[in-house]
Coordinates of C-alpha atoms in Angstrom, one line a residue:
X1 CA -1.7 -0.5 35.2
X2 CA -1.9 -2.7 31.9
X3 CA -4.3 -5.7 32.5
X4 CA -3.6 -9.0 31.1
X5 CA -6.8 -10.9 30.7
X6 CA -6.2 -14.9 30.3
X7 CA -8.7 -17.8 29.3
X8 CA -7.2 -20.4 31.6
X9 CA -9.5 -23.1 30.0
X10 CA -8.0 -23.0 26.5
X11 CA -6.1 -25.4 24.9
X12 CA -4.6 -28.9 25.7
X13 CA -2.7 -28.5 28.7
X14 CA -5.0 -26.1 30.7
X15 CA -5.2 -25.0 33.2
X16 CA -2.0 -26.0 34.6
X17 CA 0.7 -24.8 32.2
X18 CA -0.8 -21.6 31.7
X19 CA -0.7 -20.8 35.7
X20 CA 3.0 -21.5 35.5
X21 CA 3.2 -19.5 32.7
X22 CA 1.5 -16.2 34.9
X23 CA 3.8 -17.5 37.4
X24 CA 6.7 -17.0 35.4
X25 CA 5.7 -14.0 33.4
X26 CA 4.9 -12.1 37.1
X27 CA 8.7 -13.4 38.5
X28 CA 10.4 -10.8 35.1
X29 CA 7.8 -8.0 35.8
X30 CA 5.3 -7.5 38.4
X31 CA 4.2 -4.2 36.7
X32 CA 0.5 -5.8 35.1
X33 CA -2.6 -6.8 36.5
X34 CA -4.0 -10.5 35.6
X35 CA -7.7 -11.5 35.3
X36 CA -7.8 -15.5 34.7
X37 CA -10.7 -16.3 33.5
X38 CA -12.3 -19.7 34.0
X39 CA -13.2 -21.9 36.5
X40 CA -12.0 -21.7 40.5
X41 CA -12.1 -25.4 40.9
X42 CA -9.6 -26.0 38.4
X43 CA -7.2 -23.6 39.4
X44 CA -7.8 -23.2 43.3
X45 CA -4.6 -24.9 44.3
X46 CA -2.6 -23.4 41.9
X47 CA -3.3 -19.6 41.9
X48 CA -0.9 -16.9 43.3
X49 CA -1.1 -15.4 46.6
X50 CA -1.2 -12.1 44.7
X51 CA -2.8 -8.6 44.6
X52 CA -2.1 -8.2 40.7
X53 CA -4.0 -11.6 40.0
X54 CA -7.8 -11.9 40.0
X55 CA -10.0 -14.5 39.1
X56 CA -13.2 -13.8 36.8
X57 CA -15.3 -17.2 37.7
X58 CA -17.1 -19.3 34.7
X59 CA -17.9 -22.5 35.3
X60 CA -16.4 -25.4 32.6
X61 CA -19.4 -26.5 29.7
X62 CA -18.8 -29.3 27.6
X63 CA -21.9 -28.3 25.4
X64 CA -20.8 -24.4 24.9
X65 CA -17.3 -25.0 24.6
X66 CA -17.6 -24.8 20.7
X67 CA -20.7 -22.7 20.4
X68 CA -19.9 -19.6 18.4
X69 CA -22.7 -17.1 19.3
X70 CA -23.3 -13.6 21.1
X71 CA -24.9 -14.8 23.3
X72 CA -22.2 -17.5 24.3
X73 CA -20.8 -18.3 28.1
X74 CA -17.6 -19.7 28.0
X75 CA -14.0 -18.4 28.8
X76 CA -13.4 -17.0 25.6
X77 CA -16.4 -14.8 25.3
X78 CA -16.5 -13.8 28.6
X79 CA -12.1 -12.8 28.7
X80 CA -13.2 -10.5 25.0
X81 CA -15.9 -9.0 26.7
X82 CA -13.5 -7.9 29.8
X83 CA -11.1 -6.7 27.2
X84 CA -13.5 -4.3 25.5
X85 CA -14.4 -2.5 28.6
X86 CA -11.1 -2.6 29.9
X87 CA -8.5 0.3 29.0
X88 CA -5.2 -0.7 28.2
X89 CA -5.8 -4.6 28.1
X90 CA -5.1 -7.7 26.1
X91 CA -6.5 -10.9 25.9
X92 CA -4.9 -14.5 25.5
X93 CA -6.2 -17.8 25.2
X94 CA -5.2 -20.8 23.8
X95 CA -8.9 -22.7 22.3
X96 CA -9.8 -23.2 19.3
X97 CA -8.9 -20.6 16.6
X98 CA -11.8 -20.6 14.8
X99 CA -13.7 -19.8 17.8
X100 CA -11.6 -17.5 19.3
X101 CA -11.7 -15.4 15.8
X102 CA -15.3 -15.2 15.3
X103 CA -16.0 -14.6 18.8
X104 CA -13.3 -11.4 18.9
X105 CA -15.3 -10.4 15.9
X106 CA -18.5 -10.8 17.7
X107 CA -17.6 -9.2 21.2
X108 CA -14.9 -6.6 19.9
X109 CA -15.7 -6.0 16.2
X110 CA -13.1 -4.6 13.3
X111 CA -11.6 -1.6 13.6
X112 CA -12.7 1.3 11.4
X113 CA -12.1 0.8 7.8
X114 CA -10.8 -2.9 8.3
X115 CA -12.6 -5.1 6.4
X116 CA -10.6 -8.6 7.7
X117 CA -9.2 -9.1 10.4
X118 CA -6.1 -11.2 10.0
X119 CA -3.9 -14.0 12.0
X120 CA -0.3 -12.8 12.1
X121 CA 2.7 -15.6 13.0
X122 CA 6.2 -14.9 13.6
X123 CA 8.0 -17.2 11.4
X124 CA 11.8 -18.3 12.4
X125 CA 14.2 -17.3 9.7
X126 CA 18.3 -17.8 9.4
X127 CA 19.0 -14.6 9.7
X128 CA 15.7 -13.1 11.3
X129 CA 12.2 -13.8 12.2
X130 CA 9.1 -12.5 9.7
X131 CA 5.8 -12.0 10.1
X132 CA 2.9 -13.8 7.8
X133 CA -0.1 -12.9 7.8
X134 CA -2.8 -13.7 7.3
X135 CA -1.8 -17.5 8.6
X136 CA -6.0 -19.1 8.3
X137 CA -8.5 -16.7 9.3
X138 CA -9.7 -15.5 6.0
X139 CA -9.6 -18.3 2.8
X140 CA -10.9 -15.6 0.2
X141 CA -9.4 -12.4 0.5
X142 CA -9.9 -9.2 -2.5
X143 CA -7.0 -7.4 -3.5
X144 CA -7.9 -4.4 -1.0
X145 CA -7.5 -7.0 2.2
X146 CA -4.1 -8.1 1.0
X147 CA -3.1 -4.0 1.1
X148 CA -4.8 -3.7 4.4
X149 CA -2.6 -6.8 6.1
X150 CA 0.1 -5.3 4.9
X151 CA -0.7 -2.1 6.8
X152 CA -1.4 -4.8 10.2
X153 CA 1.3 -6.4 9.6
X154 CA 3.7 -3.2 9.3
X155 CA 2.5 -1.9 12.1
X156 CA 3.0 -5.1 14.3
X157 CA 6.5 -5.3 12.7
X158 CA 7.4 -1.8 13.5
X159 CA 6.2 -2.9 17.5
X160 CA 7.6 -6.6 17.7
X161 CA 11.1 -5.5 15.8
X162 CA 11.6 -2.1 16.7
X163 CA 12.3 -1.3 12.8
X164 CA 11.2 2.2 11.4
X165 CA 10.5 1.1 7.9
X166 CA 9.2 -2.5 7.6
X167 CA 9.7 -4.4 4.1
X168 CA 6.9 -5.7 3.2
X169 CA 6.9 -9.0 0.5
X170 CA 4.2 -10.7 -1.4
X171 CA 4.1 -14.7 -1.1
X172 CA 4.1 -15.8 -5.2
X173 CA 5.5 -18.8 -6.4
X174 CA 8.1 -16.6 -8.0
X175 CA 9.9 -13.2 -7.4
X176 CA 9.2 -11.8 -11.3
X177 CA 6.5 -9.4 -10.7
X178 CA 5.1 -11.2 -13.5
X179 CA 4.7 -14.5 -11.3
X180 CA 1.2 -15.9 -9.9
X181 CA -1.9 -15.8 -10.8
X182 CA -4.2 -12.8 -12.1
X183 CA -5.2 -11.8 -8.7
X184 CA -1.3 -11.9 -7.0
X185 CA -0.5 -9.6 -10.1
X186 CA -3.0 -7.5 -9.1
X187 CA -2.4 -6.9 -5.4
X188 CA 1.2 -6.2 -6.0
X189 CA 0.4 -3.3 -8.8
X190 CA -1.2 -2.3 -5.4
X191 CA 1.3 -2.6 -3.3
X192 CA 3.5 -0.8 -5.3
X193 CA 1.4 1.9 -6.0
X194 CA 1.3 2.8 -2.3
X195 CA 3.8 5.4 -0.6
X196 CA 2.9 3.9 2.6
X197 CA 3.8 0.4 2.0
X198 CA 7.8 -0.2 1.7
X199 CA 6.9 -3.4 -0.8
X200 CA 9.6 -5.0 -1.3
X201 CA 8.1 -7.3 -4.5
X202 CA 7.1 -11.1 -4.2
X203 CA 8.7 -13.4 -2.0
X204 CA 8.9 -17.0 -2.8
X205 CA 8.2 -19.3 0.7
X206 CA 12.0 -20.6 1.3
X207 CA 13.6 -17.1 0.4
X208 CA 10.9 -16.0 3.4
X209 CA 12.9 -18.0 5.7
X210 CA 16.4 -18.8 3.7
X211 CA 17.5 -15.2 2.7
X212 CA 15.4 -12.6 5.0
X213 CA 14.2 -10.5 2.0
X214 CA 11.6 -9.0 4.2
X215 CA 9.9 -8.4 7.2
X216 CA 6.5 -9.2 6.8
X217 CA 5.3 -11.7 4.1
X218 CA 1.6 -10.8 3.2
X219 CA -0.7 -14.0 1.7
X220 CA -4.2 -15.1 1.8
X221 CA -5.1 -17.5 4.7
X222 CA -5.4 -20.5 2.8
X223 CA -1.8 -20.5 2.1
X224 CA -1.0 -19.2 4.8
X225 CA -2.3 -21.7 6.9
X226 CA -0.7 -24.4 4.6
X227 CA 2.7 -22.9 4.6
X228 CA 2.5 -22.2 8.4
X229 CA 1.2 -26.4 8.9
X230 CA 4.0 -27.2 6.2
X231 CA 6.4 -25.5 8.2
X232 CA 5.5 -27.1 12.0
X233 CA 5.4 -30.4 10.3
X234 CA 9.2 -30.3 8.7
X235 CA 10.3 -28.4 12.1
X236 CA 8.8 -31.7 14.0
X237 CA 10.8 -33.9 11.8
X238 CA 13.6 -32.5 11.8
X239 CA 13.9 -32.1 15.4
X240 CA 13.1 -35.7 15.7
X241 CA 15.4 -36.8 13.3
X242 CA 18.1 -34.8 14.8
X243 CA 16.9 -36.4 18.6
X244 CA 17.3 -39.4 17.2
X245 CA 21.1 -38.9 15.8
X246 CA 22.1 -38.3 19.5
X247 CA 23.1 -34.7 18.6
X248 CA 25.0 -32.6 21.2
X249 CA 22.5 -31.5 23.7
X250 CA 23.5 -27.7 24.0
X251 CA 23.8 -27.4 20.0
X252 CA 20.3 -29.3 19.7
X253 CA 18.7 -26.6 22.5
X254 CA 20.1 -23.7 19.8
X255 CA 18.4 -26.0 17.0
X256 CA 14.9 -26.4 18.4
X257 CA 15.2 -22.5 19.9
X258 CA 15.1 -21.4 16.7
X259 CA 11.9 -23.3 15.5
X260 CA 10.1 -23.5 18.6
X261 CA 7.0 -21.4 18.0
X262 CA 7.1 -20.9 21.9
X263 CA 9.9 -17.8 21.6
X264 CA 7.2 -15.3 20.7
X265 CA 4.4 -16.7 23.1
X266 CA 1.1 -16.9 20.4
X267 CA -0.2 -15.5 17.4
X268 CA -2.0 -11.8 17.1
X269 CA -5.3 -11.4 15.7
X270 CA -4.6 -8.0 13.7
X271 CA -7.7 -5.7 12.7
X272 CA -10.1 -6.1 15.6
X273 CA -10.9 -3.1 18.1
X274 CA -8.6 -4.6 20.5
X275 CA -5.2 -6.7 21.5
X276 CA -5.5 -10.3 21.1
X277 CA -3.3 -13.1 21.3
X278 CA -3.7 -16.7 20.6
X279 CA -1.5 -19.1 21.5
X280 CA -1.0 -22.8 20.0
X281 CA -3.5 -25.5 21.4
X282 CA -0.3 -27.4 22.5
X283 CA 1.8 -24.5 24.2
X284 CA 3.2 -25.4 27.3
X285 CA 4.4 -22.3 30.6
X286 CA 7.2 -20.9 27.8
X287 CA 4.8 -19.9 25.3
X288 CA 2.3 -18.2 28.0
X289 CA 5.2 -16.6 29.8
X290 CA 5.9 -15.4 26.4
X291 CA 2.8 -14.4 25.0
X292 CA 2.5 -12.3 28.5
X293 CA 5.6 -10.7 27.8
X294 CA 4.8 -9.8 24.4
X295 CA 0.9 -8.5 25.1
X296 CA 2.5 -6.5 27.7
X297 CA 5.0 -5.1 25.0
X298 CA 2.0 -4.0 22.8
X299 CA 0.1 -2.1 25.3
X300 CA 3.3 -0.4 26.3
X301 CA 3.8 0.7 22.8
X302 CA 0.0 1.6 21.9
X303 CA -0.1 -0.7 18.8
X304 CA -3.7 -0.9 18.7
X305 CA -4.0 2.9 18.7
X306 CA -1.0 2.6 15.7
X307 CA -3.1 0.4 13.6
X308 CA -6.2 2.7 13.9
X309 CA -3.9 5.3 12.5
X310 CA -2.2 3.5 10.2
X311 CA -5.3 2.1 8.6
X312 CA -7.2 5.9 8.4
X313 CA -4.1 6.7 6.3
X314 CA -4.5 4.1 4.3
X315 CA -7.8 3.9 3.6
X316 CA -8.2 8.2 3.1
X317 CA -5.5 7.4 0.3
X318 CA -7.1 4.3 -1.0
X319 CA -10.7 5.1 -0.6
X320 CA -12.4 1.5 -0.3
X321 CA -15.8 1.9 -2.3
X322 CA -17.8 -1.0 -1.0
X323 CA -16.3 -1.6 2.5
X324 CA -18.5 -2.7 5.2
X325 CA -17.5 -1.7 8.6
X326 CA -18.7 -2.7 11.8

């Protein structure tokens, strides 16, 4: 049976929204298992009077809450290290990013031949959603990690979309392969130069969204992160706005569906040896229902096995002289 495991102690509105979220997830499909993990006082009047739910007890500290170390005993370390001895698994939690990346790097480490892990986001698009990656966990990147997120982020493409041949874009100020700086013209020779990759050139940020050029834009996760902030602060004011304007209530629902970063539950951490999801700080039953949904989807479809493959491809073709793996 696939095995959701949950930190119910993450993020702003835990633990509350997150049980409604299991709650929700478990009324579509009854077919998982569910290990909260956190702290039985919190959630003793909530949980389910359920076989497929069980609760994996660590008790709520202030001081280790942001205490990044392997030897750390919160929710977060204790939900990775249940996913790593658990087959056919994913974890999702909704803390702090920063913590919940080194800590999957600590407790899981990379998989073989992945020198970065990186944060992949579904961005909304007119026509279709993307995928950017990496969206803040790595602020310098080489040329050989762009390659290899665009290997994640295929694979999580192929998985998420059901497409067979993913495009693949670079994020450049410009769509002249010329465009960008000396290192963006060198990771698209590389991009180009691989028969794995369908690279579809540079992407600037609004054709991303505008004109759906591509499936999965590939960027280091400093701009990542500020295009992905850019991008949640215009959606917040334009929803506003439009709240404000007294816009038809069924046309407005249609509106903020299409921003809401809710629809596809949390964000994947791609490139660690195993399945894990993090959700925004702020996410609410929707985007735990959702991220349920999804983590389900990606066990079901052996992604994490796909990467491993993927990247062995990649890297036999590509041979990376000084890479470091854990």
């Amino acid at each position: 049976m696939k095995k959701i495991i949950i930190d119910i102690m993450g993020g702003y509105n835990a633990p509350d929204e997150i049980i409604k979220g299991v709650k929700a997830a478990m009324t579509e499909d009854d077919q998982f298992g569910c290990t909260l993990v956190g702290d039985s006082e919190k959630v003793s009047h909530l949980l389910l009077e359920s076989k497929n739910i069980s609760l994996e007890e660590v008790k709520f500290d202030k001081e280790e809450e942001y205490k990044i170390n392997r030897n750390s005993k919160t929710s977060v370390s204790r939900g990775l290290e249940l996913l790593s001895t658990t087959e056919n698994s994913a974890f999702i939690s909704a803390a702090n990013t920063g913590k919940v990346v080194a800590e999957s790097f600590m407790k899981l480490g990379r998989i073989k031949g992945v020198e970065r892990p990186a944060i992949a986001v579904v961005i909304p698009g007119v026509k279709n959603p993307v995928i950017l990656l990496d969206a803040g966990a790595n602020a310098d990147c080489r040329v050989k990690h762009l390659a290899q997120f665009a290997i994640l982020g295929s694979v999580y493409a192929k998985v998420l979309f059901d497409i067979e041949s993913p495009r693949i874009g670079l994020l450049n100020i410009g769509s002249e392969k010329s465009k960008g700086s000396k290192f963006y013209n060198e990771v698209h020779e590389t991009l180009s130069n691989s028969s794995q990759i369908n690279f579809v050139g540079n992407v600037e940020a609004n054709s991303m969204v505008l004109d759906s050029v591509c499936d999965v834009v590939v960027c280091d996760g400093f701009v990542g992160n500020m295009v992905l902030k850019s991008m949640e602060g215009i959606s917040a004011f334009m929803l506003g706005s439009l709240k404000s304007l007294g816009l038809d209530k069924d046309i407005l629902l249609k509106v903020m569906r299409k921003v809401d970063y809710q629809e596809y539950g949390g964000a994947m951490l791609l490139g660690v040896n195993g399945l894990v999801v993090i959700c925004h700080g702020a996410s609410q039953e929707k985007a735990f229902k959702n991220a349920i949904k999804f983590a389900t989807l990606y066990i079901e479809n052996g992604m994490l096995e796909k990467v491993k493959n993927e990247i062995q491809i990649y890297n036999s073709q590509n041979p990376l002289q000084d890479s470091k793996e854990a």
